[in-house]
Short mmCIF file of C-alpha atoms in Angstrom, two decimals:
data_model
loop_
_atom_site.label_atom_id
_atom_site.label_comp_id
_atom_site.label_asym_id
_atom_site.label_seq_id
_atom_site.Cartn_x
_atom_site.Cartn_y
_atom_site.Cartn_z
CA MET A 1 -0.15 -0.44 0.02
CA THR A 2 2.79 2.54 0.66
CA SER A 3 4.30 2.16 -2.31
CA ASP A 4 1.57 2.49 -4.31
CA PHE A 5 0.43 5.86 -2.85
CA SER A 6 3.92 7.01 -3.37
CA ALA A 7 4.37 6.13 -6.71
CA HIS A 8 -0.05 8.32 -6.53
CA GLN A 9 2.08 11.28 -4.70
CA VAL A 10 4.47 10.92 -7.40
CA ASP A 11 2.32 10.62 -10.18
CA GLU A 12 0.55 14.23 -8.49
CA MET A 13 3.80 15.85 -8.19
CA GLN A 14 4.58 15.14 -11.82
CA ARG A 15 1.57 17.05 -13.16
CA LEU A 16 1.60 19.63 -10.70
CA ILE A 17 5.35 20.17 -11.83
CA VAL A 18 4.21 20.14 -15.95
CA SER A 19 1.11 23.05 -14.96
CA LEU A 20 3.32 25.42 -13.03
CA GLU A 21 6.16 25.03 -15.59
CA GLY A 22 3.51 25.81 -18.54
CA LYS A 23 1.90 28.94 -16.13
CA ASN A 24 5.83 29.48 -15.95
CA GLU A 25 6.12 29.85 -19.36
CA ARG A 26 2.85 31.87 -20.13
CA LEU A 27 3.76 34.29 -17.49
CA SER A 28 7.36 34.78 -18.68
CA GLN A 29 6.05 34.98 -22.03
CA ALA A 30 3.42 38.10 -20.38
CA LEU A 31 6.32 39.23 -18.85
CA THR A 32 8.32 39.72 -21.70
CA GLN A 33 5.51 41.20 -24.14
CA VAL A 34 4.70 43.44 -21.36
CA ARG A 35 8.40 44.47 -21.28
CA GLY A 36 8.49 45.23 -25.03
CA GLN A 37 5.65 47.20 -24.25
CA LEU A 38 7.16 49.15 -21.80
CA ILE A 39 10.08 49.77 -24.20
CA GLN A 40 8.07 51.09 -26.72
CA MET A 41 5.92 53.41 -24.64
CA GLN A 42 9.30 54.56 -23.32
CA ALA A 43 10.42 55.03 -26.53
CA GLN A 44 7.78 56.84 -27.96
CA LEU A 45 7.49 59.29 -24.95
CA GLN A 46 10.99 60.45 -25.24
CA GLU A 47 10.21 60.44 -28.88
CA VAL A 48 7.16 62.70 -28.38
CA ASN A 49 9.75 64.52 -25.27
CA ARG A 50 12.94 64.95 -27.89
CA PRO A 51 13.64 68.70 -28.34
CA PRO A 52 13.20 70.42 -31.49
CA GLN A 53 16.31 70.20 -33.67
CA THR A 54 17.60 73.39 -36.16
CA LEU A 55 18.26 73.05 -39.52
CA ALA A 56 21.83 74.58 -40.70
CA LEU A 57 23.48 75.04 -43.91
CA PHE A 58 26.88 73.12 -43.85
CA VAL A 59 29.96 75.37 -44.78
CA CYS A 60 33.26 73.40 -44.27
CA ALA A 61 33.95 70.99 -41.82
CA ASP A 62 37.24 71.11 -39.75
CA ILE A 63 38.25 67.47 -38.91
CA ALA A 64 41.07 68.30 -36.23
CA SER A 65 38.73 70.03 -34.50
CA ARG A 66 35.44 67.58 -34.99
CA GLN A 67 33.70 71.38 -35.41
CA ILE A 68 31.06 72.72 -38.66
CA GLU A 69 31.07 75.73 -39.97
CA ALA A 70 27.47 76.23 -41.44
CA ILE A 71 24.48 79.10 -41.35
CA VAL A 72 22.25 78.79 -38.54
CA ASN A 73 19.32 81.44 -39.52
CA GLY A 74 21.68 83.49 -41.17
CA ARG A 75 24.41 83.67 -38.81
CA HIS A 76 27.62 82.41 -39.51
CA MET A 77 28.30 79.69 -36.55
CA ARG A 78 31.13 77.24 -35.55
CA LEU A 79 29.32 74.45 -33.61
CA ALA A 80 30.62 71.09 -32.54
CA VAL A 81 29.73 68.04 -33.85
CA ALA A 82 28.36 64.72 -32.56
CA PRO A 83 30.25 61.60 -33.00
CA ALA A 84 28.41 59.61 -35.39
CA LEU A 85 28.21 62.39 -38.03
CA ASP A 86 30.53 61.92 -40.61
CA LEU A 87 32.17 64.82 -41.92
CA ALA A 88 33.63 63.60 -45.14
CA SER A 89 30.44 62.55 -46.37
CA LEU A 90 28.59 66.50 -46.00
CA SER A 91 28.37 68.95 -48.77
CA TYR A 92 28.54 72.89 -49.27
CA GLY A 93 25.20 73.45 -49.35
CA GLN A 94 23.68 70.54 -47.41
CA TRP A 95 21.48 70.70 -44.17
CA VAL A 96 22.53 69.39 -40.84
CA ARG A 97 19.96 68.95 -38.05
CA VAL A 98 21.48 71.02 -34.74
CA ASP A 99 20.35 69.85 -31.51
CA ASP A 100 19.52 72.22 -28.51
CA LYS A 101 22.79 72.35 -27.58
CA MET A 102 23.58 73.45 -31.12
CA ILE A 103 25.84 70.15 -31.43
CA ALA A 104 25.35 69.23 -35.35
CA VAL A 105 23.78 65.85 -34.90
CA ALA A 106 22.78 64.10 -38.25
CA ALA A 107 22.81 65.23 -42.12
CA ASP A 108 20.09 66.04 -44.46
CA VAL A 109 19.15 66.78 -47.29
CA PHE A 110 20.08 69.85 -49.59
CA PRO A 111 17.15 72.57 -49.69
CA ARG A 112 14.40 72.53 -52.60
CA THR A 113 13.07 75.78 -52.60
CA GLY A 114 14.55 79.12 -53.63
CA GLN A 115 14.38 82.90 -55.34
CA MET A 116 15.44 82.44 -58.74
CA ALA A 117 17.98 83.95 -60.62
CA SER A 118 19.92 84.00 -63.99
CA ILE A 119 23.41 82.94 -64.43
CA LEU A 120 25.53 85.88 -65.68
CA GLU A 121 29.05 84.44 -65.46
CA MET A 122 30.96 81.72 -64.29
CA VAL A 123 33.31 82.90 -61.55
CA GLY A 124 35.93 80.17 -61.21
CA ASP A 125 34.89 76.75 -60.13
CA ASP A 126 32.56 77.37 -57.49
CA ARG A 127 31.30 80.60 -57.30
CA VAL A 128 28.64 82.02 -60.34
CA LEU A 129 27.35 85.68 -60.63
CA VAL A 130 23.87 85.79 -61.04
CA ALA A 131 20.56 88.84 -62.00
CA ALA A 132 17.75 88.15 -60.15
CA ASP A 133 14.86 89.89 -59.74
CA GLY A 134 14.66 93.59 -60.54
CA GLY A 135 18.02 92.86 -62.75
CA GLN A 136 20.33 93.06 -59.50
CA GLU A 137 23.23 90.84 -59.40
CA HIS A 138 24.81 88.84 -56.58
CA LEU A 139 27.92 86.75 -56.45
CA LEU A 140 27.18 83.61 -54.46
CA ILE A 141 29.01 79.79 -54.02
CA LEU A 142 27.55 77.02 -55.69
CA ALA A 143 26.40 74.16 -53.65
CA GLY A 144 28.22 70.81 -53.60
CA PRO A 145 25.79 69.15 -56.15
CA LEU A 146 26.19 72.00 -58.57
CA ARG A 147 30.02 72.47 -59.01
CA HIS A 148 30.21 69.70 -61.95
CA GLY A 149 31.35 72.12 -64.67
CA ASN A 150 27.84 71.79 -66.73
CA LEU A 151 26.68 75.64 -65.85
CA ARG A 152 26.57 77.90 -68.65
CA PRO A 153 25.27 81.93 -68.21
CA GLY A 154 21.58 81.72 -69.16
CA ASP A 155 20.65 78.91 -66.72
CA SER A 156 18.17 79.30 -63.91
CA LEU A 157 19.05 78.77 -60.75
CA ALA A 158 17.38 78.31 -56.83
CA VAL A 159 19.16 80.45 -55.10
CA ASP A 160 19.59 81.58 -51.38
CA LEU A 161 20.62 85.22 -51.23
CA ARG A 162 20.67 85.23 -47.68
CA SER A 163 22.90 82.77 -47.09
CA GLY A 164 24.81 83.54 -50.74
CA ILE A 165 24.54 80.13 -51.74
CA ALA A 166 22.77 78.33 -54.85
CA PHE A 167 21.53 75.27 -54.53
CA GLU A 168 19.78 73.90 -58.14
CA ARG A 169 19.76 74.51 -61.37
CA ILE A 170 16.08 74.86 -62.66
CA ILE A 171 15.15 73.84 -66.07
CA ARG A 172 12.41 75.82 -67.37
CA SER A 173 10.70 74.05 -70.49
CA ASP A 174 10.04 78.20 -72.25
CA VAL A 175 13.34 79.12 -72.40
CA GLU A 176 15.34 75.18 -72.78
CA GLN A 177 13.22 74.85 -76.30
CA LEU A 178 14.76 77.52 -77.19
CA LEU A 179 18.30 76.79 -76.43
CA THR A 180 18.18 73.04 -77.43
CA PRO A 181 20.01 72.85 -80.83
CA GLU A 182 18.66 70.57 -83.64
CA ILE A 183 20.68 69.47 -86.77
CA PRO A 184 18.21 70.48 -89.84
CA GLU A 185 17.94 68.26 -92.44
CA THR A 186 17.27 70.43 -95.11
CA THR A 187 19.70 70.58 -98.43
CA TYR A 188 20.08 73.24 -100.59
CA GLY A 189 18.16 70.04 -103.31
CA ASP A 190 15.24 70.53 -101.73
CA ILE A 191 14.59 74.07 -101.98
CA GLY A 192 13.04 74.83 -105.61
CA GLY A 193 13.03 77.81 -107.39
CA LEU A 194 15.88 79.77 -105.40
CA GLY A 195 19.12 79.44 -107.27
CA GLU A 196 20.22 83.17 -107.07
CA GLN A 197 19.35 83.67 -103.53
CA ILE A 198 21.11 80.29 -102.07
CA GLN A 199 23.91 81.23 -104.45
CA GLN A 200 24.33 84.55 -102.35
CA VAL A 201 23.37 83.00 -99.51
CA ARG A 202 26.66 80.26 -99.94
CA ASP A 203 28.77 83.32 -100.91
CA ALA A 204 28.22 85.32 -97.69
CA ILE A 205 28.52 82.70 -95.22
CA GLU A 206 29.98 79.49 -96.72
CA LEU A 207 33.22 81.11 -98.09
CA PRO A 208 34.25 82.10 -94.88
CA PHE A 209 33.59 79.07 -93.26
CA ARG A 210 35.11 77.31 -95.86
CA HIS A 211 38.62 79.41 -96.62
CA PRO A 212 39.15 81.57 -93.12
CA GLN A 213 42.51 81.83 -94.15
CA MET A 214 41.83 83.16 -97.51
CA TYR A 215 39.68 86.06 -96.00
CA ARG A 216 42.85 86.94 -93.45
CA ASN A 217 45.15 87.35 -96.69
CA TYR A 218 42.64 89.87 -98.08
CA GLY A 219 41.68 91.52 -94.96
CA LEU A 220 38.53 90.59 -94.53
CA ARG A 221 35.96 90.16 -92.04
CA PRO A 222 33.42 87.76 -92.01
CA PRO A 223 29.49 88.89 -92.03
CA LYS A 224 27.87 88.58 -88.82
CA GLY A 225 24.81 87.53 -90.13
CA ILE A 226 22.43 88.28 -93.44
CA LEU A 227 18.51 89.59 -93.19
CA LEU A 228 16.19 86.98 -95.56
CA TYR A 229 12.98 89.35 -96.79
CA GLY A 230 9.96 88.27 -98.80
CA PRO A 231 6.62 87.13 -98.37
CA PRO A 232 5.33 85.20 -96.42
CA GLY A 233 5.67 81.17 -97.94
CA SER A 234 9.28 81.67 -100.23
CA GLY A 235 11.43 79.66 -98.83
CA LYS A 236 13.26 81.66 -95.94
CA THR A 237 13.31 79.08 -93.69
CA LEU A 238 14.34 76.31 -95.74
CA ILE A 239 17.08 78.67 -96.91
CA ALA A 240 18.06 79.05 -93.03
CA LYS A 241 17.95 75.36 -92.69
CA ALA A 242 19.73 74.30 -95.40
CA VAL A 243 22.64 76.57 -94.75
CA ALA A 244 23.60 75.32 -91.30
CA ASN A 245 23.38 71.42 -92.60
CA SER A 246 25.89 73.13 -95.55
CA LEU A 247 28.04 74.08 -92.83
CA SER A 248 28.08 70.87 -90.65
CA LYS A 249 31.82 69.34 -91.03
CA GLN A 250 30.80 65.90 -92.28
CA GLY A 251 34.18 64.80 -92.62
CA SER A 252 35.11 65.31 -88.66
CA GLY A 253 31.84 64.06 -87.62
CA LYS A 254 31.04 67.34 -86.51
CA GLN A 255 27.75 68.55 -87.22
CA THR A 256 26.51 72.16 -87.20
CA TYR A 257 23.64 73.14 -84.83
CA PHE A 258 21.12 75.43 -85.77
CA LEU A 259 19.30 77.58 -82.92
CA SER A 260 15.36 77.79 -84.45
CA ILE A 261 14.25 81.36 -82.41
CA LYS A 262 10.75 82.46 -83.70
CA GLY A 263 10.29 86.39 -82.37
CA PRO A 264 6.66 86.18 -80.70
CA GLU A 265 8.11 83.38 -78.37
CA LEU A 266 10.69 85.30 -76.83
CA LEU A 267 8.31 88.25 -75.85
CA ASN A 268 7.55 88.15 -72.35
CA LYS A 269 4.88 90.20 -70.48
CA PHE A 270 7.78 90.60 -67.46
CA VAL A 271 10.24 93.16 -67.44
CA GLY A 272 13.57 92.17 -68.12
CA GLU A 273 12.55 88.25 -69.07
CA THR A 274 13.10 89.19 -72.88
CA GLU A 275 16.68 90.35 -72.46
CA ARG A 276 17.13 87.55 -70.31
CA GLN A 277 16.69 85.03 -72.58
CA ILE A 278 18.76 86.37 -75.22
CA ARG A 279 21.90 86.66 -73.15
CA ALA A 280 20.76 83.09 -72.67
CA ILE A 281 20.63 82.09 -76.19
CA PHE A 282 24.12 83.95 -77.21
CA ALA A 283 25.61 82.49 -74.71
CA ARG A 284 24.46 79.26 -75.85
CA ALA A 285 25.79 79.75 -78.86
CA ARG A 286 29.09 80.86 -77.63
CA SER A 287 29.70 77.27 -75.72
CA LEU A 288 28.49 75.53 -78.49
CA ALA A 289 31.07 77.29 -81.19
CA ALA A 290 33.50 76.85 -78.23
CA GLY A 291 34.09 73.46 -79.64
CA ASP A 292 35.02 75.12 -83.08
CA VAL A 293 31.94 73.92 -84.74
CA PRO A 294 29.51 76.76 -86.67
CA VAL A 295 26.49 77.85 -84.80
CA VAL A 296 23.67 78.83 -87.14
CA ILE A 297 21.20 81.22 -84.71
CA PHE A 298 17.66 81.26 -86.85
CA PHE A 299 15.25 84.58 -85.83
CA ASP A 300 11.68 83.77 -87.44
CA GLU A 301 9.25 86.39 -87.83
CA MET A 302 12.42 89.11 -86.65
CA GLU A 303 9.94 92.40 -87.44
CA ALA A 304 7.78 91.19 -83.97
CA LEU A 305 10.90 91.15 -81.76
CA PHE A 306 13.80 93.92 -82.60
CA ARG A 307 10.71 96.49 -84.62
CA THR A 308 11.84 100.54 -84.77
CA ARG A 309 12.08 101.80 -81.96
CA GLY A 310 9.71 103.86 -80.62
CA THR A 311 6.79 102.53 -82.75
CA GLY A 312 4.76 100.80 -80.24
CA VAL A 313 1.30 101.63 -79.55
CA SER A 314 0.74 100.66 -75.75
CA SER A 315 4.34 100.20 -74.78
CA ASP A 316 7.56 100.15 -76.34
CA VAL A 317 9.73 96.65 -74.91
CA GLU A 318 11.94 97.25 -77.78
CA THR A 319 13.31 100.22 -76.58
CA MET A 320 15.46 97.58 -74.11
CA ILE A 321 15.48 94.37 -76.62
CA VAL A 322 16.66 96.50 -79.79
CA PRO A 323 19.67 97.34 -77.57
CA GLN A 324 19.99 94.52 -76.38
CA LEU A 325 20.68 92.60 -79.08
CA LEU A 326 23.15 95.34 -80.57
CA ALA A 327 25.29 94.74 -77.42
CA GLU A 328 24.93 90.67 -77.85
CA MET A 329 26.49 91.18 -81.90
CA ASP A 330 29.04 94.07 -80.59
CA GLY A 331 29.73 92.87 -77.48
CA VAL A 332 33.74 92.07 -76.16
CA GLU A 333 32.76 88.49 -75.98
CA SER A 334 33.65 87.21 -79.61
CA LEU A 335 31.11 85.27 -82.04
CA ASP A 336 33.45 83.50 -83.43
CA ASN A 337 31.53 80.59 -85.72
CA VAL A 338 28.27 81.68 -84.94
CA VAL A 339 26.38 82.88 -88.01
CA ILE A 340 23.05 85.01 -87.28
CA ILE A 341 20.28 84.62 -89.58
CA GLY A 342 17.37 86.82 -89.68
CA ALA A 343 13.53 86.51 -91.62
CA SER A 344 10.94 88.62 -92.25
CA ASN A 345 8.32 89.64 -93.87
CA ARG A 346 8.41 93.73 -92.71
CA ALA A 347 12.43 94.59 -93.50
CA ASP A 348 10.70 98.15 -93.34
CA MET A 349 9.36 97.19 -89.67
CA ILE A 350 12.82 96.53 -88.58
CA ASP A 351 14.89 98.71 -86.21
CA PRO A 352 17.94 100.24 -88.82
CA ALA A 353 20.69 99.43 -86.20
CA VAL A 354 20.22 96.02 -86.14
CA LEU A 355 20.22 96.43 -89.95
CA ARG A 356 23.13 98.27 -90.75
CA PRO A 357 26.40 97.14 -92.19
CA GLY A 358 28.99 95.18 -89.24
CA ARG A 359 25.51 93.81 -87.79
CA LEU A 360 23.53 91.63 -90.69
CA ASP A 361 25.60 92.46 -93.24
CA VAL A 362 24.07 90.94 -96.30
CA ARG A 363 20.33 91.25 -97.20
CA ILE A 364 18.62 89.38 -99.94
CA ARG A 365 15.36 89.42 -101.21
CA VAL A 366 13.30 86.12 -101.52
CA GLU A 367 10.90 86.59 -104.38
CA ARG A 368 8.07 84.72 -105.54
CA PRO A 369 8.73 81.97 -107.80
CA ASP A 370 8.70 82.56 -111.72
CA ARG A 371 7.10 79.91 -113.93
CA GLN A 372 10.70 78.30 -113.47
CA GLY A 373 10.93 78.30 -110.37
CA ALA A 374 7.52 77.22 -109.69
CA SER A 375 8.26 74.33 -111.96
CA GLU A 376 11.14 73.69 -109.54
CA ILE A 377 9.48 73.32 -106.84
CA PHE A 378 6.17 71.29 -108.09
CA SER A 379 9.08 68.63 -109.01
CA LYS A 380 10.01 69.09 -105.71
CA TYR A 381 6.73 67.48 -104.21
CA LEU A 382 5.83 66.02 -106.83
CA THR A 383 7.98 62.66 -108.30
CA ARG A 384 7.42 59.58 -110.78
CA ASN A 385 7.73 57.96 -106.95
CA ILE A 386 3.94 58.60 -106.40
CA PRO A 387 1.30 56.51 -107.60
CA LEU A 388 0.36 57.73 -110.89
CA HIS A 389 -2.80 56.67 -113.08
CA GLN A 390 -2.59 55.01 -115.29
CA ASP A 391 -4.15 56.68 -118.13
CA GLU A 392 -1.48 59.77 -117.19
CA VAL A 393 0.93 57.20 -117.65
CA ASP A 394 0.03 55.53 -120.89
CA ALA A 395 -0.90 59.55 -122.30
CA ALA A 396 2.55 60.35 -121.46
CA GLY A 397 4.23 57.30 -122.06
CA SER A 398 6.08 56.91 -119.33
CA SER A 399 5.90 57.98 -115.47
CA GLN A 400 8.29 60.73 -115.30
CA ASN A 401 6.75 62.40 -118.80
CA ALA A 402 3.51 62.01 -117.05
CA VAL A 403 5.58 64.33 -114.01
CA ASP A 404 6.40 66.38 -116.60
CA ALA A 405 3.11 67.53 -117.98
CA MET A 406 0.85 67.60 -114.93
CA ILE A 407 3.68 69.91 -113.53
CA GLU A 408 3.72 71.83 -116.65
CA SER A 409 -0.06 71.68 -116.84
CA ALA A 410 -0.62 73.24 -113.02
CA VAL A 411 2.20 76.11 -113.66
CA ASP A 412 0.35 77.38 -116.95
CA ARG A 413 -2.85 77.38 -114.47
CA LEU A 414 -1.27 79.49 -111.82
CA PHE A 415 0.44 81.71 -114.41
CA VAL A 416 -1.93 82.35 -116.90
CA GLU A 417 -3.71 86.04 -116.61
CA ASP A 418 -7.68 85.90 -117.04
CA GLU A 419 -10.75 86.03 -115.96
CA THR A 420 -10.68 82.24 -114.24
CA THR A 421 -7.75 83.33 -112.15
CA ALA A 422 -8.14 87.24 -111.09
CA LEU A 423 -8.53 87.03 -107.41
CA PHE A 424 -9.80 90.65 -106.50
CA ASP A 425 -9.29 94.22 -107.40
CA ALA A 426 -6.78 96.37 -105.29
CA THR A 427 -7.31 100.24 -104.75
CA LEU A 428 -3.88 101.72 -104.35
CA SER A 429 -3.38 104.94 -102.55
CA SER A 430 -1.87 106.71 -105.51
CA GLY A 431 -5.53 105.91 -107.03
CA ARG A 432 -4.63 103.63 -109.22
CA ILE A 433 -6.39 100.11 -109.51
CA LYS A 434 -4.50 96.80 -109.67
CA ARG A 435 -5.72 93.45 -110.92
CA ILE A 436 -4.35 90.63 -108.63
CA HIS A 437 -4.71 87.33 -110.30
CA LEU A 438 -3.29 84.10 -108.52
CA HIS A 439 0.30 84.49 -109.96
CA ASP A 440 0.70 87.43 -107.51
CA ILE A 441 0.33 85.79 -104.37
CA VAL A 442 1.92 82.03 -105.31
CA SER A 443 4.49 80.84 -103.18
CA GLY A 444 6.56 77.69 -102.31
CA ALA A 445 4.38 76.79 -99.37
CA MET A 446 1.09 77.42 -102.11
CA ILE A 447 2.69 74.75 -104.08
CA ALA A 448 3.53 72.50 -101.50
CA GLY A 449 -0.09 72.91 -100.18
CA ILE A 450 -1.35 72.60 -104.09
CA VAL A 451 0.32 68.93 -104.45
CA GLU A 452 -0.70 68.11 -101.03
CA ARG A 453 -4.52 68.68 -101.61
CA ALA A 454 -4.63 66.54 -104.82
CA LYS A 455 -2.48 63.80 -103.34
CA LYS A 456 -5.83 63.40 -100.36
CA HIS A 457 -8.10 64.21 -103.21
CA ALA A 458 -6.21 60.85 -104.62
CA ILE A 459 -6.52 59.23 -102.03
CA LYS A 460 -9.94 59.28 -101.36
CA GLU A 461 -10.62 58.21 -104.48
CA SER A 462 -8.93 55.17 -103.85
CA LEU A 463 -10.20 54.35 -100.96
CA ASP A 464 -13.84 54.67 -102.72
CA GLY A 465 -12.24 52.47 -105.83
CA VAL A 466 -13.36 54.74 -108.04
CA ASP A 467 -9.34 55.30 -109.45
CA ARG A 468 -6.02 54.18 -108.74
CA GLY A 469 -2.97 56.68 -108.57
CA MET A 470 -2.61 60.86 -108.91
CA SER A 471 -4.39 62.36 -112.04
CA MET A 472 -4.01 65.77 -113.48
CA HIS A 473 -7.67 66.57 -112.66
CA HIS A 474 -6.75 65.88 -109.05
CA LEU A 475 -3.69 68.64 -109.33
CA LEU A 476 -5.99 70.88 -110.74
CA MET A 477 -8.70 70.47 -108.00
CA GLY A 478 -5.92 71.51 -105.61
CA VAL A 479 -5.08 74.55 -107.59
CA SER A 480 -8.77 76.02 -107.91
CA GLU A 481 -9.49 75.46 -104.05
CA GLU A 482 -6.03 77.19 -103.62
CA MET A 483 -7.16 80.26 -105.56
CA ASN A 484 -10.85 79.94 -103.67
CA GLU A 485 -9.41 80.29 -100.33
CA SER A 486 -7.07 82.92 -101.65
CA VAL A 487 -10.35 84.95 -102.37
CA GLU A 488 -11.93 84.44 -99.24
CA LEU A 489 -9.25 85.61 -97.24
CA ALA A 490 -8.66 88.46 -99.52
CA ALA A 491 -11.87 89.41 -97.92
CA THR A 492 -11.38 88.73 -93.97
CA SER A 493 -7.69 89.91 -94.60
CA SER A 494 -6.49 93.20 -93.80
CA LEU A 495 -5.39 95.50 -96.01
CA GLU A 496 -2.02 95.93 -94.61
CA ASP A 497 -1.89 92.22 -94.26
CA TRP A 498 -2.49 92.15 -98.10
CA SER A 499 0.07 94.51 -98.81
CA ARG A 500 2.72 92.63 -97.08
CA THR A 501 1.72 89.61 -98.72
CA ILE A 502 1.58 91.21 -102.14
CA GLY A 503 4.94 93.05 -101.86
CA LEU A 504 3.65 95.83 -103.61
CA ARG A 505 5.23 99.37 -103.13
CA GLU A 506 2.34 101.11 -102.30
CA GLU A 507 -0.73 100.95 -99.26
CA ILE A 508 -3.96 99.16 -100.57
CA VAL A 509 -6.20 101.19 -99.69
CA SER A 510 -9.33 98.77 -100.57
CA ILE A 511 -10.39 95.54 -102.14
CA SER A 512 -13.26 94.49 -104.18
CA PRO A 513 -13.54 91.01 -104.93
CA LEU A 514 -14.50 90.44 -108.56
CA GLY A 515 -17.99 88.89 -109.47
CA ALA A 516 -16.71 85.70 -110.75
CA HIS A 517 -16.16 84.71 -107.24
CA ALA A 518 -17.47 86.91 -104.98
#
């Protein structure tokens, strides 16, 4: 009995021990969980009660003494550094956290806001001269990320004028799109009807670039620029692009840069903004030309930007814009390898100071095409590679003969002087009445539009399954549509616009559409 009771007690004691061990384990886990929660709460409490930190702009470090120079709320101070802060990782202009005891404890990011300023000049590797609001000039120190050598005059920077630091280069789309150089693919062979003007441009611009030593031997100075003027749509922009393409140094692998600037794009209502962009354009051109690469600056619609001073109706912004251009063209900074080409429909509106010799030295009038020129232009857009109607090919004997015949018929239709091509009667300031025909307003752009209309008609008929291929009928339809649109425009366009479009020396007083088209 005794041994049995002892065994039973032993079993009870073992079960009790197991139970107590389980309870002890659960209690230990609960204590551990509570301890963790307590530690977490203590950490949160410590985080909440942490004193505020000040952000200071890092200037430089004294590694030996474990101190830094920083700008704290506009004050230049020398601060002690916490042991955990790596001084070698800090960069000029970077935020540094400073505790309540004025000890630098941690590094932070760079500032992302500030005033806007434009670079006027680089001063060494780490400083820059900028123009801020009102044209005031400031000498600033570049933050670490800006000291890579890629800045150029005209760039926009985010700066802190109080601390004298420039933090970040800001890419402004309104200016950058003007400064983005392109490499034109247009060649002289793409231009029709302007052989004489092209030769004048090549003599004025390409000869100095191709034979600089001969110009030096004869004591000749290459022209700074040329002005292409004439009626709209006559090919002035194409000539400028072809010049840039022709100047390209294919042998060395270098390409000419082409900066295309449309006059109205530069106009800005804010005082000094247009002048800033002009400075940026010429600074960009100089930086590109520094690599011995020709740079063409093309000012389209030049009369909108550089009109004669004193002719403004509501404001005289040109009194500041024109002098800025003249300063860039005549300034002490060289414009080597930079060619300025201006294009205008109204050369008479451009300030005379811009057109004088020594600036835009060469002035070339781009006339409307004559019959031969119109045929050349047609041949650029209408070729034998275009699907032609089989009847046209059979009648002419070959595709090329068919194209030639279609072009000849279209040119005859454009240049005939009869009632079918008479657009309107223009009364001139002298009292004389001049009848305007279609050939009086023909241009390269109009011819391109005629061929484009003809191609669309051919495509529509091919889709309908009526005919397949372009025919004489389609081309003459394009001529008729252009003529009808010109008559409609005569009733809506201003008299000044028509005087410019036609190129008359006298002002048009009134326009009378003819009965056949009215």
